[in-house]
Coordinates of C-alpha atoms and ligand atoms in Angstrom, one line a residue:
X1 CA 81.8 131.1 87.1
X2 CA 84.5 131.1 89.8
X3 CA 87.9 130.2 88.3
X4 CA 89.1 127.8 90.6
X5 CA 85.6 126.1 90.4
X6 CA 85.6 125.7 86.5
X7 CA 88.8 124.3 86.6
X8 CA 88.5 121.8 89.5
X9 CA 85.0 120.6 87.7
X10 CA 86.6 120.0 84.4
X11 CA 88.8 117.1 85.9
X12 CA 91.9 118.1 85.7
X13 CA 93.3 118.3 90.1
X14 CA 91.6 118.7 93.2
X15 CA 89.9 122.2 94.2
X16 CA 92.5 122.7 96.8
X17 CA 95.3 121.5 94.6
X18 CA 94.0 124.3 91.8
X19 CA 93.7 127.2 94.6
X20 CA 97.2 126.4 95.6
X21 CA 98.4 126.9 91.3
X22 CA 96.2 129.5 90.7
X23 CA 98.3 131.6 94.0
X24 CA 101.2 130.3 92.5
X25 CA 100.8 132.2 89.3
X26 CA 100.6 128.8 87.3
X27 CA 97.1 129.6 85.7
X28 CA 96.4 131.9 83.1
X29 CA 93.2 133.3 81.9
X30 CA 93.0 134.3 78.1
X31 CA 97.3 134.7 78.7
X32 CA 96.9 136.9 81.6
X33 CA 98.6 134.9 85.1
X34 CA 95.7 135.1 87.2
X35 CA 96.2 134.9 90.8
X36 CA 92.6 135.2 92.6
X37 CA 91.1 131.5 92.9
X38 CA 87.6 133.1 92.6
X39 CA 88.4 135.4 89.8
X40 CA 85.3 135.4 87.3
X41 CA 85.8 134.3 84.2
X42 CA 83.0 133.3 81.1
X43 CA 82.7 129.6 80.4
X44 CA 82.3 129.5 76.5
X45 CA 84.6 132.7 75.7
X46 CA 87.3 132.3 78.1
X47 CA 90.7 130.4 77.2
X48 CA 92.2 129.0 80.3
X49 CA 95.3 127.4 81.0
X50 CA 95.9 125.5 83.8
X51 CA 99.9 124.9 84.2
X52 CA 100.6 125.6 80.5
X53 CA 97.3 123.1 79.2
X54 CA 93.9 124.1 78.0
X55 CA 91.5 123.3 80.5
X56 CA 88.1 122.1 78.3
X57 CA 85.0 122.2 80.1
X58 CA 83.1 119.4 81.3
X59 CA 80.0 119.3 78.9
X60 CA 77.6 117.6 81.1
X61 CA 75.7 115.4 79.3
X62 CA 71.7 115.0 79.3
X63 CA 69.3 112.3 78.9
X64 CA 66.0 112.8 79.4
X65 CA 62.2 111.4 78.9
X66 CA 59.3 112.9 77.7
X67 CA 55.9 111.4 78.0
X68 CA 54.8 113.6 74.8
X69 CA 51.0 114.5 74.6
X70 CA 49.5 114.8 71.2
X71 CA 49.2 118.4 69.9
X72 CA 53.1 119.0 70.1
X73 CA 55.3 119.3 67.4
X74 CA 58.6 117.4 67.3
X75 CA 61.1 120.0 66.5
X76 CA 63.3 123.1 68.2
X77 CA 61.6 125.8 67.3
X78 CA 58.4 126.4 64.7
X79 CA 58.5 129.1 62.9
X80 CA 54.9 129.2 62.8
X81 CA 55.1 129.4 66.6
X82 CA 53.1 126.2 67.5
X83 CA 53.6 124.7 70.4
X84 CA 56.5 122.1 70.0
X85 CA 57.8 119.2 72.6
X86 CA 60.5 121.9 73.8
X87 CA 57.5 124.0 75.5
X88 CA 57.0 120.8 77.9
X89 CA 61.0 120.9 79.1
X90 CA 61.2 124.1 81.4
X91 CA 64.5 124.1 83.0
X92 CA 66.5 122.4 81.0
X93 CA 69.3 123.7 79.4
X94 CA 68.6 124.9 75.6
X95 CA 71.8 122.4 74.3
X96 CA 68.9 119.6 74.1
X97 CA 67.3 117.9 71.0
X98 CA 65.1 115.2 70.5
X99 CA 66.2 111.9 69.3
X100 CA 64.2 111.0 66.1
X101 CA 60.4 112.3 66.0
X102 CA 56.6 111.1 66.6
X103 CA 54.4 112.7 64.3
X104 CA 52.4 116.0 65.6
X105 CA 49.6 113.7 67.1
X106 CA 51.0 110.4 68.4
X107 CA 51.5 110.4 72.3
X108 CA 54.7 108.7 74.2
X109 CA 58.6 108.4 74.7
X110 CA 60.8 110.8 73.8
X111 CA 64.3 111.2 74.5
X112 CA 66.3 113.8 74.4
X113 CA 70.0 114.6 74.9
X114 CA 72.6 116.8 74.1
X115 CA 75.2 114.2 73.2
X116 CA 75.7 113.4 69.7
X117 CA 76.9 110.0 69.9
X118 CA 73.6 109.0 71.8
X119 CA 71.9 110.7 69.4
X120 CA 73.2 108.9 66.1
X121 CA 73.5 105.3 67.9
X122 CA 69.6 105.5 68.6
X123 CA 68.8 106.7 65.6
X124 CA 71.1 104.7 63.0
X125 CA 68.7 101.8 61.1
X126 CA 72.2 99.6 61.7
X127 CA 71.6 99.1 65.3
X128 CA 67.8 98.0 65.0
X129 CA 66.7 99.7 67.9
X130 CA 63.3 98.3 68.6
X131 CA 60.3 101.1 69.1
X132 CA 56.7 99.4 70.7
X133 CA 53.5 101.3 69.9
X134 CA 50.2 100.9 71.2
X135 CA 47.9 101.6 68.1
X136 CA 44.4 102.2 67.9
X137 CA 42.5 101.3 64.8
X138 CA 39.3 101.6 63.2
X139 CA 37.7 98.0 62.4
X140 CA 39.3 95.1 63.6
X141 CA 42.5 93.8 61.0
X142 CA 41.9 89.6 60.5
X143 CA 44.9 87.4 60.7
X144 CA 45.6 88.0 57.4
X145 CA 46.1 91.8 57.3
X146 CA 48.3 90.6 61.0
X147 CA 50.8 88.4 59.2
X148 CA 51.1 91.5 56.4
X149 CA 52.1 93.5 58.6
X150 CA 54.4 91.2 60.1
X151 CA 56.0 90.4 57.5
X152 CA 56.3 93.2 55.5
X153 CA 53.8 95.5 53.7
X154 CA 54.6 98.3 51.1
X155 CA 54.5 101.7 51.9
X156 CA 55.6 105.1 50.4
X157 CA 59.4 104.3 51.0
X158 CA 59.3 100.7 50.4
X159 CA 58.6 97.6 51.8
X160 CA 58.9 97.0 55.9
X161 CA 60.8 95.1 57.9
X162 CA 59.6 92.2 59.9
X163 CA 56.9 93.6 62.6
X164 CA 55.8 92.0 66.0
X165 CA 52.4 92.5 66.1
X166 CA 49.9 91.6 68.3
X167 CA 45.7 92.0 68.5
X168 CA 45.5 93.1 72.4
X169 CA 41.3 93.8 72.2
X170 CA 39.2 93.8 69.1
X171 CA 36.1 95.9 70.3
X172 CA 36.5 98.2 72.0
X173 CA 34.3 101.2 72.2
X174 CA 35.1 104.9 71.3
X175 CA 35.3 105.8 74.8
X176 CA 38.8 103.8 75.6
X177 CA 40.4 106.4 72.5
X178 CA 40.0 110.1 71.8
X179 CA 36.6 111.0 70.2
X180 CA 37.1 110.1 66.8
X181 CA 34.0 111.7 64.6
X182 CA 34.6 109.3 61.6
X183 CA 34.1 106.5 63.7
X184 CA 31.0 107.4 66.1
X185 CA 29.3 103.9 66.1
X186 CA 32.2 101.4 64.6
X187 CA 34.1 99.0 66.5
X188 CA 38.0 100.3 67.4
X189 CA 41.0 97.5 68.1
X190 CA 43.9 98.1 70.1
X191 CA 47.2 96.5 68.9
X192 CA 50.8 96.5 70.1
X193 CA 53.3 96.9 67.2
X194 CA 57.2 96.7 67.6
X195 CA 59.4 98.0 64.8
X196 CA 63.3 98.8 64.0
X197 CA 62.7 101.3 61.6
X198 CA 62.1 104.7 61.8
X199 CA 60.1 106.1 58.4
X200 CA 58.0 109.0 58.6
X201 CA 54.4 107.7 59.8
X202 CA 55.4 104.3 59.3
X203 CA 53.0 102.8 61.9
X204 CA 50.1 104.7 60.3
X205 CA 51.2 104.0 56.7
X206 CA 51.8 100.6 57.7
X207 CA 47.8 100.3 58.9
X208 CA 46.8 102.1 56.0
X209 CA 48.6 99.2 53.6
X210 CA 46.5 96.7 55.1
X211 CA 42.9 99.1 55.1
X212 CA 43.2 100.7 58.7
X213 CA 43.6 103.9 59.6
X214 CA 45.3 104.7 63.1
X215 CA 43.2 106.6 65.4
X216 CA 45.6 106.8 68.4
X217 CA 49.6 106.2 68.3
X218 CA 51.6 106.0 71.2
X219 CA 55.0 105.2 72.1
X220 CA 55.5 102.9 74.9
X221 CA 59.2 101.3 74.5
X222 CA 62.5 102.5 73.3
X223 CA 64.6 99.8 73.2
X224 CA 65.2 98.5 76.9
X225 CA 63.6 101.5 78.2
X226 CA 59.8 101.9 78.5
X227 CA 57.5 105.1 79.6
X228 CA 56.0 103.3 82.4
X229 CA 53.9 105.5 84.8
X230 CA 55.4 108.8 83.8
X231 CA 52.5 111.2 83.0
X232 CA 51.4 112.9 80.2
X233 CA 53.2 115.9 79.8
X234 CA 56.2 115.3 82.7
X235 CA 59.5 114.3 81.9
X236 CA 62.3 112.7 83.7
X237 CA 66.4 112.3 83.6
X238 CA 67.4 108.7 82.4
X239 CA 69.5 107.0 85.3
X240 CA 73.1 105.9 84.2
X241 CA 71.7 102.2 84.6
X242 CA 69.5 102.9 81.9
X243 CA 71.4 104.9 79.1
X244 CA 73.6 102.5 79.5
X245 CA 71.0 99.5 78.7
X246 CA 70.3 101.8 75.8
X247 CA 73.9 102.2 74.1
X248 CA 74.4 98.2 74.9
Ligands
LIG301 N1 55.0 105.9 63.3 C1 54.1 106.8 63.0 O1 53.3 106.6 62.1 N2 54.1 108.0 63.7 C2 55.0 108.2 64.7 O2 55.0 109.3 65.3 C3 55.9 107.2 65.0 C4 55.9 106.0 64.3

C-alpha cells in the first residue's frame, strides 16, 4: 500500500494535508524520514510515524450473513478437510469467524465478523439474545409435550430456559422436509421455537426430552435480524442499521 494512502485511511489528517508532511520530512517509516507520498510500505510489518505518533491501521470491521445449507461444518478449518461454512464466503477476507455454531446439518443464519466485541456480546448467555428456529419433527408433540418445552425440559446440560413455542402445521407430509427414511409413511409437524440459550444441539435435545426427534433445523432469527429471502448458500454484509439493532 501507498504511504500517504495508509496513513490518510487510518484517520489521522486529510490526504492532501499527509502528502504535504510526508514532503516535509515529518513521517517516518520503520525510523527512516520518508519523503515520497507514494512510497510502498507493508501494512502489518511496517511501523509508521506520522509527526512523531504511531499511525495504527484502520481494521475495518465485518459483519456478514450466511444462509448456511446443511452438509457444512461450523468451524475455520477441518482437519479432516470437509467442507466447512468458510468454503461458502469466497472473497472475504480470511480475519472472519463465525459467531456461535449450528450443528453440521441444521440450515440458516449465520453471522460472521472479525470484531471481537461483536463476537462475545452475541454470544454471552447474559445478554439473552433470542435465536428462532423452524423445526421439523416426526409425530406431532400434544400440548403437553408444548408447555414442557416451554417451560423447561432436562437435557444433557441441565434444565432449559423458558421456550416460545409454537405448533405452525401438524401433518404435513414428507415432501415439505428432506427425505427422511425413518419416517416414509408417518406424519411430520413443523414448529417455530425461540430460545436464549446457546447449548450444543439444544433444539434437537430439547425434542428428544419430550419423544421427538428433529428432522429439519433451521435458523430464521438472530435477535432483531432475520434471514429473510437470502438463499441458500449466498451471504450478505449486515447494514450499519442492523448491527447496530443487534448490539442494542
Ligand atoms: N440447536 C440445535 O440443536 N442445533 C443447532 O444447530 C442450533 C440449535
Amino acid at each position: 500500500m501507498r504511504l500517504e494512502k495508509f496513513i490518510a485511511t487510518s484517520g489521522v489528517a486529510s490526504r492532501r494535508a499527509v502528502k504535504r508532511s510526508i514532503r516535509e520530512g515529518r513521517v517516518t517509516v520503520n525510523g527512516t524520514t520518508v519523503f515520497i507520498p507514494g512510497h510502498p510500505i507493508k501494512v502489518q510489518t511496517d511501523t509508521i510515524e506520522f509527526e512523531g505518533k504511531l499511525v495504527k491501521p484502520l481494521t475495518h470491521r465485518i459483519y456478514i450473513m450466511l444462509h448456511k445449507p446443511a452438509g457444512y461444518i461450523t468451524t475455520r478449518h477441518d482437519e479432516r478437510g470437509r467442507p466447512t461454512v468458510m468454503d461458502l464466503l469466497t472473497d472475504l477476507p480470511k480475519s472472519i469467524y463465525p459467531v456461535g455454531r449450528l450443528d453440521l446439518n441444521t440450515e440458516g443464519l449465520l453471522l460472521f465478523t472479525n470484531d471481537g466485541q461483536f463476537a462475545n456480546r452475541m454470544m454471552h448467555p447474559r445478554h439473552e439474545i433470542e435465536k428462532t428456529y423452524l423445526a421439523w419433527v416426526n409425530g406431532v408433540p400434544n400440548n403437553r409435550s408444548l408447555d414442557r418445552l416451554r417451560n423447561g425440559v432436562k437435557i444433557q446440560k441441565g434444565i432449559t430456559s423458558p421456550a416460545k413455542i409454537k405448533l405452525l402445521d401438524a401433518n404435513l407430509s414428507t415432501s415439505e422436509t428432506i427425505s427422511d427414511k425413518r419416517n416414509r409413511n408417518g406424519k411430520i409437524s413443523k414448529l417455530r421455537i425461540s430460545i436464549h440459550e446457546g447449548k450444543k444441539r439444544q433444539v434437537r435435545l430439547m425434542f428428544k426430552a419430550v419423544g421427538h426427534r428433529v428432522i429439519r433445523l433451521k435458523r430464521t432469527r438472530v435477535g432483531s435480524l432475520s434471514l429473510g429471502n437470502l438463499q441458500q448458500g449466498q451471504y450478505r454484509y449486515l447494514t450499519p442499521a442492523e448491527v447496530k439493532d443487534l448490539t442494542g
